[in-house]
Coordinates of C-alpha atoms in Angstrom, one line a residue:
M1 CA -3.8 -23.3 3.4
G2 CA -1.2 -20.9 2.0
K3 CA 1.7 -23.4 1.9
I4 CA 2.9 -24.6 -1.5
N5 CA 4.3 -28.1 -1.7
A6 CA 7.7 -29.0 -2.8
M7 CA 6.6 -30.0 -6.3
E8 CA 5.1 -26.6 -7.0
R9 CA 8.2 -24.9 -5.7
E10 CA 10.2 -26.9 -8.2
Q11 CA 7.9 -25.8 -10.9
L12 CA 8.5 -22.2 -10.0
D13 CA 12.3 -22.7 -10.2
E14 CA 11.7 -24.2 -13.7
L15 CA 8.9 -21.9 -14.9
V16 CA 11.0 -19.5 -16.9
L17 CA 12.8 -22.2 -18.8
K18 CA 9.5 -24.1 -19.4
L19 CA 8.0 -21.0 -20.9
V20 CA 11.0 -20.4 -23.1
E21 CA 11.0 -24.0 -24.3
A22 CA 7.3 -23.8 -25.1
A23 CA 7.9 -20.7 -27.2
A24 CA 10.8 -22.3 -28.9
D25 CA 8.9 -25.5 -29.7
R26 CA 6.2 -23.5 -31.4
G27 CA 8.8 -21.4 -33.1
D28 CA 7.0 -18.1 -32.3
D29 CA 9.1 -16.7 -29.4
H30 CA 5.8 -15.8 -27.7
V31 CA 3.9 -17.0 -24.6
R32 CA 0.3 -16.5 -23.5
I33 CA -0.4 -15.7 -19.8
Y34 CA -3.6 -15.3 -17.9
S35 CA -3.7 -13.8 -14.4
C36 CA -6.8 -13.5 -12.2
G37 CA -7.5 -9.9 -11.5
P38 CA -9.3 -8.3 -8.6
T39 CA -12.9 -8.1 -7.7
V40 CA -13.4 -4.3 -8.0
Y41 CA -15.7 -3.3 -5.1
D42 CA -13.2 -1.2 -3.1
Y43 CA -9.9 0.5 -3.3
P44 CA -7.0 -2.0 -3.8
H45 CA -4.5 -2.7 -1.1
V46 CA -0.9 -3.7 -1.4
G47 CA -1.7 -7.4 -1.3
H48 CA -3.7 -7.1 -4.5
L49 CA -0.6 -5.7 -6.3
R50 CA 1.9 -8.4 -5.6
T51 CA 0.8 -10.9 -8.2
A52 CA 0.8 -8.1 -10.9
V53 CA 4.3 -7.0 -9.9
V54 CA 5.6 -10.6 -10.1
I55 CA 4.0 -11.2 -13.5
D56 CA 5.4 -7.9 -14.7
V57 CA 9.0 -9.0 -13.7
L58 CA 8.5 -12.4 -15.3
R59 CA 7.4 -10.8 -18.6
R60 CA 10.3 -8.3 -18.5
W61 CA 12.8 -11.1 -17.9
L62 CA 11.4 -13.4 -20.6
E63 CA 12.0 -10.6 -23.1
A64 CA 15.2 -9.2 -21.8
G65 CA 16.8 -12.5 -20.9
H66 CA 15.5 -14.8 -23.6
G67 CA 13.9 -12.7 -26.3
V68 CA 10.5 -14.1 -25.6
K69 CA 7.5 -11.8 -25.9
S70 CA 4.2 -12.4 -24.1
T71 CA 0.5 -11.6 -24.2
L72 CA -1.0 -11.0 -20.8
V73 CA -4.7 -11.2 -20.2
S74 CA -6.0 -10.2 -16.7
N75 CA -9.6 -9.7 -15.9
L76 CA -11.6 -7.4 -13.7
T77 CA -14.5 -9.1 -11.8
D78 CA -17.4 -6.6 -11.7
I79 CA -20.1 -9.2 -10.9
D80 CA -20.0 -10.4 -7.3
D81 CA -22.0 -10.4 -4.1
K82 CA -19.7 -7.8 -2.5
I83 CA -20.3 -5.4 -5.4
V84 CA -24.1 -5.8 -5.1
Q85 CA -23.9 -5.2 -1.3
R86 CA -21.6 -2.2 -1.7
A87 CA -23.9 -0.7 -4.4
I88 CA -26.9 -1.0 -2.1
R89 CA -25.0 0.5 0.8
D90 CA -23.7 3.4 -1.3
G91 CA -26.9 3.8 -3.3
V92 CA -25.1 3.7 -6.7
D93 CA -25.3 1.7 -9.9
W94 CA -23.2 -1.5 -9.5
R95 CA -21.6 -0.7 -12.9
Q96 CA -20.2 2.6 -11.6
L97 CA -18.5 0.7 -8.8
G98 CA -16.7 -1.6 -11.2
T99 CA -15.6 1.3 -13.4
K100 CA -14.4 3.4 -10.5
Y101 CA -12.4 0.8 -8.6
G102 CA -11.1 -0.8 -11.8
R103 CA -9.6 2.5 -12.6
E104 CA -8.1 2.8 -9.1
Y105 CA -6.5 -0.6 -9.5
D106 CA -5.0 0.3 -12.9
K107 CA -3.8 3.6 -11.6
A108 CA -2.0 1.8 -8.7
L109 CA -0.3 -0.6 -11.2
E110 CA 0.9 2.2 -13.3
A111 CA 2.3 4.1 -10.3
L112 CA 4.4 1.0 -9.6
D113 CA 5.6 0.9 -13.2
V114 CA 3.6 -2.3 -14.0
S115 CA 2.6 -2.6 -17.6
L116 CA -1.2 -2.9 -17.9
P117 CA -2.5 -6.2 -19.4
D118 CA -2.6 -6.4 -23.2
V119 CA -6.2 -7.5 -22.8
Q120 CA -8.3 -6.7 -19.7
P121 CA -11.7 -8.4 -20.1
I122 CA -14.5 -7.2 -17.8
A123 CA -16.6 -10.0 -16.5
S124 CA -20.0 -8.4 -17.2
G125 CA -19.0 -8.2 -20.9
W126 CA -18.6 -12.0 -21.1
V127 CA -21.9 -13.2 -19.8
H128 CA -23.0 -14.6 -23.2
E129 CA -19.8 -16.8 -23.4
M130 CA -20.3 -17.9 -19.8
G131 CA -23.8 -19.0 -20.7
E132 CA -22.6 -21.0 -23.6
L133 CA -20.0 -22.7 -21.3
I134 CA -22.8 -23.6 -18.8
Q135 CA -24.9 -25.0 -21.5
R136 CA -22.1 -27.3 -22.6
L137 CA -21.6 -28.5 -19.0
L138 CA -25.4 -29.2 -18.7
N139 CA -25.4 -31.1 -22.0
R140 CA -22.5 -33.3 -21.0
G141 CA -24.0 -34.2 -17.6
H142 CA -21.5 -32.2 -15.5
A143 CA -24.1 -29.6 -14.3
Y144 CA -27.6 -29.6 -12.9
I145 CA -30.3 -27.1 -11.8
G146 CA -30.7 -27.0 -8.1
S147 CA -34.1 -26.7 -6.3
D148 CA -33.5 -22.9 -5.9
G149 CA -33.1 -22.4 -9.6
S150 CA -29.3 -21.9 -9.5
I151 CA -27.1 -24.1 -11.7
W152 CA -24.4 -26.2 -10.1
F153 CA -21.3 -28.0 -11.3
S154 CA -21.4 -31.7 -10.3
V155 CA -18.0 -32.4 -8.8
A156 CA -18.8 -36.2 -8.6
S157 CA -19.2 -36.2 -12.4
L158 CA -15.5 -35.5 -13.0
D159 CA -13.0 -38.1 -11.9
S160 CA -10.1 -35.8 -12.3
Y161 CA -11.5 -33.1 -10.0
G162 CA -8.8 -32.1 -7.5
S163 CA -5.9 -32.8 -9.7
L164 CA -4.4 -29.3 -9.4
T165 CA -4.3 -29.4 -5.6
R166 CA -3.5 -33.1 -5.6
Q167 CA -6.7 -34.2 -3.9
A168 CA -8.3 -36.1 -6.8
G169 CA -10.9 -38.5 -5.6
Q170 CA -11.0 -37.0 -2.1
S171 CA -14.1 -35.6 -0.4
T172 CA -14.3 -32.3 1.4
S173 CA -12.7 -33.9 4.4
S174 CA -9.4 -32.6 3.2
T175 CA -8.0 -29.7 5.2
E176 CA -7.6 -27.4 2.1
A177 CA -11.1 -28.1 0.9
K178 CA -12.7 -27.5 4.3
A179 CA -10.8 -24.2 4.7
S180 CA -12.1 -23.0 1.4
L181 CA -15.8 -23.6 1.7
T182 CA -17.9 -20.5 1.0
A183 CA -21.5 -19.6 1.5
D184 CA -22.4 -21.3 -1.7
D185 CA -21.0 -24.6 -0.3
E186 CA -23.5 -24.5 2.5
S187 CA -26.5 -24.3 0.1
H188 CA -29.1 -27.0 0.5
A189 CA -30.1 -26.6 -3.1
K190 CA -27.2 -28.7 -4.4
R191 CA -26.4 -32.4 -4.3
D192 CA -22.9 -32.4 -2.9
P193 CA -21.1 -30.0 -0.6
R194 CA -18.3 -29.8 -3.1
D195 CA -20.5 -28.6 -6.0
F196 CA -20.1 -25.0 -6.9
A197 CA -22.3 -22.4 -8.5
L198 CA -22.1 -21.9 -12.3
W199 CA -25.2 -19.6 -12.4
K200 CA -26.7 -17.9 -9.3
R201 CA -30.4 -17.2 -9.4
A202 CA -31.0 -13.5 -9.0
S203 CA -31.8 -12.4 -5.4
G204 CA -34.1 -9.6 -4.4
D205 CA -31.0 -7.3 -4.4
D206 CA -30.1 -8.3 -7.9
L207 CA -33.6 -7.6 -9.2
K208 CA -33.6 -4.2 -7.4
L209 CA -30.2 -3.2 -8.9
G210 CA -30.6 -4.8 -12.3
S211 CA -27.4 -6.8 -11.7
Y212 CA -28.8 -9.9 -13.4
W213 CA -29.2 -11.4 -16.9
N214 CA -31.8 -13.9 -18.2
L215 CA -30.1 -17.1 -19.0
V216 CA -32.2 -19.0 -21.6
E217 CA -31.0 -22.5 -22.0
Y218 CA -32.1 -25.9 -23.4
A219 CA -31.1 -29.1 -21.6
H220 CA -31.5 -32.7 -22.6
C221 CA -32.6 -35.0 -19.8
P222 CA -32.4 -38.6 -20.9
D223 CA -34.9 -39.8 -18.3
G224 CA -37.3 -37.0 -19.1
S225 CA -37.1 -35.6 -15.6
F226 CA -36.8 -32.0 -14.4
P227 CA -35.6 -30.9 -11.0
E228 CA -38.3 -30.0 -8.5
L229 CA -37.9 -26.3 -8.0
S230 CA -39.0 -24.2 -5.1
S231 CA -42.1 -22.0 -5.6
D232 CA -40.0 -18.9 -5.5
S233 CA -37.2 -20.1 -7.8
G234 CA -38.1 -17.5 -10.5
V235 CA -37.4 -20.1 -13.2
T236 CA -39.6 -20.2 -16.3
E237 CA -39.6 -23.7 -17.7
W238 CA -41.1 -25.8 -20.4
E239 CA -40.5 -29.1 -22.1
E240 CA -41.1 -30.5 -25.5
E241 CA -40.4 -33.8 -27.3
C242 CA -37.1 -34.1 -29.3
P243 CA -37.7 -33.9 -33.1
D244 CA -35.8 -37.2 -33.5
S245 CA -37.6 -39.1 -30.8
R246 CA -39.6 -41.3 -33.2
E247 CA -36.5 -42.0 -35.2
H248 CA -34.7 -43.4 -32.1
G249 CA -37.8 -45.3 -31.0
E250 CA -37.6 -43.9 -27.5
R251 CA -38.9 -40.9 -25.7
C252 CA -36.5 -38.0 -25.7
V253 CA -37.4 -34.8 -23.9
V254 CA -35.9 -31.3 -24.2
H255 CA -36.4 -28.9 -21.3
G256 CA -36.1 -25.2 -21.7
Y257 CA -35.8 -22.6 -19.0
S258 CA -35.1 -19.0 -18.4
I259 CA -33.3 -18.1 -15.2
P260 CA -32.7 -14.5 -14.1
G261 CA -29.4 -14.4 -12.4
R262 CA -25.7 -13.9 -12.8
P263 CA -22.7 -16.2 -13.4
G264 CA -20.7 -17.8 -10.6
W265 CA -17.2 -16.5 -10.0
H266 CA -15.5 -19.7 -11.0
T267 CA -17.1 -19.7 -14.4
E268 CA -16.0 -16.2 -15.3
C269 CA -12.2 -16.8 -15.7
V270 CA -12.7 -20.0 -17.7
A271 CA -14.8 -18.3 -20.3
M272 CA -12.5 -15.2 -20.5
S273 CA -9.1 -17.1 -20.5
L274 CA -10.1 -19.6 -23.2
G275 CA -12.1 -17.0 -25.1
V276 CA -9.1 -14.7 -25.5
L277 CA -6.0 -17.0 -25.3
G278 CA -7.5 -20.3 -26.6
D279 CA -6.7 -23.8 -25.5
G280 CA -3.5 -24.8 -23.8
F281 CA -2.2 -21.3 -23.0
D282 CA 1.1 -21.2 -21.3
L283 CA 0.6 -19.9 -17.8
H284 CA -2.2 -19.2 -15.4
A285 CA -1.3 -17.1 -12.4
G286 CA -3.0 -15.7 -9.3
G287 CA -2.8 -15.4 -5.5
V288 CA -2.2 -18.6 -3.5
D289 CA -5.7 -18.1 -2.0
L290 CA -7.2 -18.7 -5.4
R291 CA -5.5 -22.1 -5.8
F292 CA -8.5 -23.8 -4.1
P293 CA -11.3 -23.7 -4.9
H294 CA -11.1 -21.1 -7.6
H295 CA -8.4 -22.5 -9.9
E296 CA -9.4 -26.0 -9.2
N297 CA -12.9 -25.2 -10.2
E298 CA -11.7 -23.4 -13.4
L299 CA -9.7 -26.5 -14.4
A300 CA -12.7 -28.7 -13.7
Q301 CA -14.9 -26.8 -16.1
A302 CA -12.3 -26.7 -18.8
A303 CA -11.7 -30.4 -18.5
A304 CA -15.4 -31.2 -18.4
T305 CA -16.0 -29.4 -21.7
G306 CA -13.1 -31.0 -23.4
H307 CA -10.7 -28.0 -23.4
E308 CA -6.9 -28.1 -22.7
F309 CA -6.4 -25.5 -20.0
A310 CA -3.2 -23.9 -18.6
E311 CA 0.1 -25.7 -19.1
N312 CA 1.7 -24.1 -16.1
W313 CA 0.5 -22.5 -12.9
L314 CA 2.0 -19.8 -10.6
H315 CA 0.5 -19.1 -7.2
V316 CA 1.9 -16.0 -5.5
G317 CA 2.1 -15.9 -1.7
W318 CA 0.1 -13.6 0.5
V319 CA 1.2 -10.3 1.8
T320 CA 1.0 -10.4 5.6
R321 CA 1.2 -8.0 8.5
G322 CA 1.7 -9.3 12.0
G323 CA 1.8 -12.8 10.6
E324 CA -1.7 -12.6 9.1
K325 CA -2.9 -12.2 5.6
M326 CA -3.5 -8.6 4.7
S327 CA -7.2 -8.0 4.7
K328 CA -9.6 -5.0 5.0
S329 CA -11.8 -7.0 7.4
K330 CA -8.9 -7.7 9.7
G331 CA -7.8 -4.0 9.7
N332 CA -4.2 -4.8 8.8
G333 CA -4.4 -3.6 5.2
L334 CA -2.2 -1.0 3.6
S335 CA -4.1 0.6 0.8
A336 CA -2.3 1.0 -2.5
E337 CA -3.1 4.7 -2.4
D338 CA -1.4 5.1 1.0
A339 CA 1.6 2.9 0.0
I340 CA 2.2 5.2 -3.0
I341 CA 2.3 8.1 -0.7
F342 CA 4.4 6.3 1.9
P343 CA 6.8 4.5 1.5
G344 CA 6.4 5.6 -2.2
P345 CA 5.9 3.5 -5.4
W346 CA 9.6 2.6 -5.8
A347 CA 10.0 1.3 -2.3
T348 CA 6.6 -0.5 -2.5
R349 CA 7.6 -2.4 -5.6
Y350 CA 11.0 -3.2 -4.1
L351 CA 9.3 -4.6 -1.0
L352 CA 6.9 -6.7 -3.0
L353 CA 9.9 -8.4 -4.7
S354 CA 11.8 -9.0 -1.4
A355 CA 10.4 -12.5 -0.8
K356 CA 10.3 -15.4 -3.2
P357 CA 7.0 -15.1 -5.2
T358 CA 5.4 -18.3 -3.8
S359 CA 6.3 -17.5 -0.2
P360 CA 4.4 -15.2 2.2
L361 CA 5.7 -11.6 2.4
E362 CA 5.7 -9.9 5.7
L363 CA 5.3 -6.2 5.2
P364 CA 7.2 -4.1 7.8
D365 CA 5.8 -1.2 9.7
G366 CA 6.8 2.4 10.2
P367 CA 10.2 3.7 9.0
A368 CA 11.2 0.2 7.9
L369 CA 8.7 0.6 5.1
R370 CA 10.8 3.4 3.6
A371 CA 14.2 1.8 4.1
P372 CA 14.5 0.7 0.4
D373 CA 14.2 4.4 -0.6
K374 CA 17.8 4.9 0.5
T375 CA 18.8 2.5 -2.3
R376 CA 16.8 4.5 -4.8
K377 CA 18.6 7.7 -3.8
R378 CA 22.0 6.0 -4.0
I379 CA 21.3 4.8 -7.5
L380 CA 20.4 8.4 -8.5
D381 CA 23.5 9.8 -7.0
L382 CA 25.8 7.2 -8.7
A383 CA 24.0 7.5 -12.0
A384 CA 24.6 11.3 -11.9
A385 CA 28.3 10.7 -11.0
E386 CA 28.7 8.2 -13.8
R387 CA 27.2 10.6 -16.3
E388 CA 29.4 13.4 -15.1
L389 CA 32.4 11.2 -15.5
Y390 CA 31.3 10.1 -18.9
L391 CA 30.8 13.6 -20.1
S392 CA 34.1 14.8 -18.7
A393 CA 35.9 12.1 -20.6
G394 CA 34.3 13.2 -23.8
L395 CA 32.6 9.9 -24.3
M396 CA 29.0 11.2 -24.6
T397 CA 28.9 11.2 -28.4
G398 CA 25.3 10.3 -29.2
D399 CA 23.4 12.4 -31.7
D400 CA 20.0 12.0 -29.9
D401 CA 18.4 15.1 -28.3
E402 CA 19.2 14.0 -24.8
S403 CA 22.9 13.6 -25.5
I404 CA 23.2 16.9 -27.4
A405 CA 21.4 18.7 -24.6
L406 CA 23.7 17.2 -22.0
R407 CA 26.8 18.1 -23.8
G408 CA 25.5 21.7 -24.3
S409 CA 24.6 21.9 -20.6
Y410 CA 28.0 20.6 -19.6
A411 CA 29.8 23.1 -21.9
Q412 CA 27.7 26.1 -20.6
S413 CA 28.6 25.2 -17.1
G414 CA 32.2 26.1 -17.9
H415 CA 33.6 22.6 -17.9
E416 CA 35.7 21.0 -20.6
A417 CA 35.5 17.4 -21.8
T418 CA 39.0 16.4 -20.6
G419 CA 39.9 12.8 -20.9
R420 CA 40.3 10.9 -17.6
P421 CA 43.0 8.2 -17.3
A422 CA 42.0 4.6 -17.6
A423 CA 42.2 2.4 -14.5
D424 CA 45.3 0.2 -14.2
S425 CA 45.0 -3.1 -16.0
E426 CA 44.7 -5.2 -12.8
T427 CA 41.9 -3.0 -11.3
A428 CA 40.1 -3.0 -14.6
A429 CA 40.3 -6.7 -14.9
I430 CA 39.0 -7.2 -11.4
I431 CA 36.0 -4.9 -12.0
T432 CA 35.3 -6.5 -15.4
M433 CA 35.4 -10.0 -13.8
R434 CA 33.0 -8.9 -11.0
R435 CA 30.6 -7.3 -13.5
E436 CA 30.5 -10.5 -15.6
E437 CA 30.0 -12.6 -12.5
L438 CA 27.1 -10.4 -11.4
E439 CA 25.5 -10.6 -14.9
S440 CA 25.7 -14.4 -14.6
R441 CA 24.3 -14.5 -11.1
F442 CA 21.4 -12.2 -12.0
A443 CA 20.5 -14.4 -15.0
E444 CA 20.6 -17.5 -12.7
A445 CA 18.4 -15.9 -10.1
M446 CA 15.9 -14.6 -12.6
D447 CA 15.6 -18.0 -14.4
A448 CA 14.5 -19.4 -11.1
M449 CA 12.3 -16.3 -10.4
A450 CA 14.3 -15.9 -7.2
T451 CA 13.6 -12.2 -6.7
P452 CA 15.3 -11.8 -3.3
E453 CA 18.5 -13.2 -4.8
A454 CA 18.1 -10.9 -7.8
L455 CA 17.8 -7.9 -5.4
A456 CA 21.0 -9.0 -3.6
V457 CA 22.8 -9.1 -7.0
L458 CA 21.4 -5.6 -7.7
H459 CA 22.9 -4.2 -4.5
A460 CA 26.3 -5.8 -5.5
A461 CA 25.9 -4.1 -8.9
I462 CA 25.3 -0.8 -7.2
D463 CA 28.5 -1.3 -5.1
L464 CA 30.4 -2.2 -8.3
L465 CA 29.3 1.0 -10.0
G466 CA 30.6 3.0 -7.1
D467 CA 33.9 1.2 -7.2
A468 CA 34.2 1.7 -11.0
I469 CA 33.5 5.5 -10.6
K470 CA 36.2 5.7 -8.0
T471 CA 38.8 4.5 -10.5
G472 CA 38.1 7.5 -12.7
D473 CA 37.9 5.3 -15.7
A474 CA 34.8 6.5 -17.6
A475 CA 34.5 3.5 -19.9
L476 CA 34.8 1.1 -17.0
A477 CA 32.1 3.0 -15.1
H478 CA 29.9 3.1 -18.1
E479 CA 30.0 -0.6 -18.5
A480 CA 29.1 -1.1 -14.9
M481 CA 26.2 1.4 -15.3
G482 CA 25.0 -0.6 -18.3
T483 CA 24.9 -3.8 -16.2
L484 CA 23.0 -2.0 -13.4
S485 CA 20.6 -0.4 -15.8
K486 CA 19.6 -3.8 -17.3
Q487 CA 18.9 -5.2 -13.9
L488 CA 16.9 -2.2 -12.9
N489 CA 14.8 -2.5 -16.0
V490 CA 14.1 -6.2 -15.5
L491 CA 13.0 -5.6 -11.9
G492 CA 11.0 -2.5 -12.8
L493 CA 13.1 -0.4 -10.4
D494 CA 14.7 2.1 -12.8
P495 CA 14.3 5.4 -11.0
S496 CA 14.3 7.3 -14.3
S497 CA 11.3 5.5 -15.6
K498 CA 8.2 7.7 -16.5
A499 CA 6.1 6.2 -13.6
Y500 CA 8.7 7.2 -10.9
V501 CA 9.5 10.6 -12.5
E502 CA 5.8 11.4 -12.4
H503 CA 5.7 10.7 -8.7
Y504 CA 9.0 11.9 -7.4
G505 CA 9.5 14.7 -9.9
P506 CA 12.1 15.3 -12.6
I507 CA 15.8 14.5 -12.0
A508 CA 17.9 17.6 -11.3
E509 CA 21.2 18.0 -13.1
N510 CA 23.0 16.5 -10.1
G511 CA 20.6 13.5 -10.1
D512 CA 18.9 14.5 -6.9
R513 CA 15.1 14.2 -6.6
R514 CA 14.9 14.5 -2.9
S515 CA 13.6 18.0 -2.5
T516 CA 10.9 17.5 -5.2
G517 CA 9.9 14.0 -4.0
E518 CA 9.9 15.0 -0.4
S519 CA 7.7 18.0 -1.1
K520 CA 5.2 15.9 -3.0
W521 CA 5.2 13.3 -0.3
I522 CA 4.4 15.9 2.4
E523 CA 1.6 17.3 0.3
A524 CA 0.1 13.9 -0.3
A525 CA 0.4 12.8 3.3
S526 CA -1.3 16.0 4.5
E527 CA -4.1 15.6 2.1
T528 CA -4.6 11.9 3.1
I529 CA -4.8 12.9 6.8
R530 CA -7.4 15.6 5.9
A531 CA -9.5 13.2 3.9
C532 CA -9.4 10.5 6.6
R533 CA -10.4 12.9 9.3
A534 CA -13.2 14.2 7.1
D535 CA -14.5 10.6 6.6
R536 CA -14.0 10.0 10.4
R537 CA -11.4 7.3 9.6
W538 CA -9.5 8.1 12.7
E539 CA -7.3 5.0 12.7
A540 CA -6.2 5.6 9.2
S541 CA -5.4 9.3 10.0
D542 CA -3.4 8.3 13.0
A543 CA -1.5 5.7 11.0
V544 CA -0.3 8.2 8.4
R545 CA 0.5 10.7 11.2
S546 CA 2.6 8.1 13.0
V547 CA 4.5 7.2 9.8
A548 CA 5.3 10.9 9.2
I549 CA 6.5 11.3 12.8
A550 CA 8.6 8.2 12.6
A551 CA 10.2 9.5 9.4
G552 CA 11.4 12.6 11.2
Y553 CA 8.6 15.1 10.5
Q554 CA 6.5 17.3 12.8
V555 CA 2.7 17.0 12.3
H556 CA 0.4 19.8 13.5
I557 CA -3.3 19.2 13.2
N558 CA -5.8 22.0 13.9
R559 CA -9.3 21.1 13.0
D560 CA -9.2 20.9 9.2
D561 CA -5.7 22.2 8.8
V562 CA -2.8 19.8 8.6
Q563 CA 0.8 21.0 8.5
I564 CA 3.8 18.6 8.1
S565 CA 7.3 20.0 8.3
K566 CA 10.8 19.1 9.4

């Protein structure tokens, strides 16, 4: 798994225009997007952030390039086996874990200048709606109660199952299906290996932690039968005759039951996406590893209950290291917290956009991680030079507070706003032509969500700004700066944005942030090494130390004291 077929790549190339057309057809210039969020049982790593960054860029371009606004719903899953296991291990309330790591995830997004979702539903707050969905599936014959008291979706009951991954009608012999089997799939309590849990009966750990709900349901069984449950199923059941049995002239039995447990993962996103966005929302996004079985199972539940689900899908490729998917269990993860320290939030976001969204992204090691930061510094230097040129030409005429302060600062420095000569007409024409071509190329790249091509255009726009500044023509340079600024805003790479200023420090008058940012990085790296050593996370400590050394710093560690210097 992990590869996207040609048809889905074509859909990515057409995605932006499909969304724009959908908004135009409705006449509301607005699209609805759902993106599967993380299971919040631990600190996020960089791989968890890629989908959010891609969706953020998509939303920015829809509005900047096409005037289409969007509503983004992205959940946090706080009901999961991993959360229960972590809560037991740490001896804490499972709700505290969800709250803590949910905040860490949001904090990482904000550091990378990603706008938080408009709506961020928490799974544990939607259990009632999930129960109603399960009841409808039971009533329609698409679900059943297993011998262990859990409720399962019957894959065989839905002819269209497998339509998303183009394996409709196939059994689990398909490679993708086999690769995606989980512990649930090995349960002997279900009828078919493909069936998946809608409601998982509470385990001893759930009962101990209180991480369960009582699902009280009624199900109509035409043949009057009820599944044979194991003695320890924990299900309370009863049956009664339907009120209209005599009217129909045949026996009709209603079974009732109360099952302590919690919803299955695949049910959560169906209830939340349809509950917030309604039927036929425009886009469902998530990592490529969610394509099967998670998204396939979501689509199945929606179809089985008569709902129109997502009109378009976007599956974002893995972040890999050493050719393998980034994973804590494999020890090749780079935590979001560490990435924000080194290579820094700007470089991290840049790297996450450096491969096409549906393709795997191999994250480099060591100094190569920080290579994009040279681009950030060059942008700052050129922006400062352009502003100086603009001021000196007397073109800074705005009456906003920033413009007034800049003019005042410039006057106090002993300079005068003396006009600069315009570039000769031939040079000006060439630069203008280059600028217009870059604007066209950027729009073409973004309409195809081809972020590597968009970054290549961005670098060309940086070069163009440098050339425009060299002409001494303030108006020409200002136009080039405007083009660059628009591209930076769309990609979320504007160094002057609040998120980056908070991390690197305020821009000095000459546009240089290096001393402030470097100082902050040294402080954060030192604290990270101390914390890792205190937790006996020696490998993590050594990794940060190696990065600092590779970046040209000296690292001195003496027991609890860590000193990093040039």
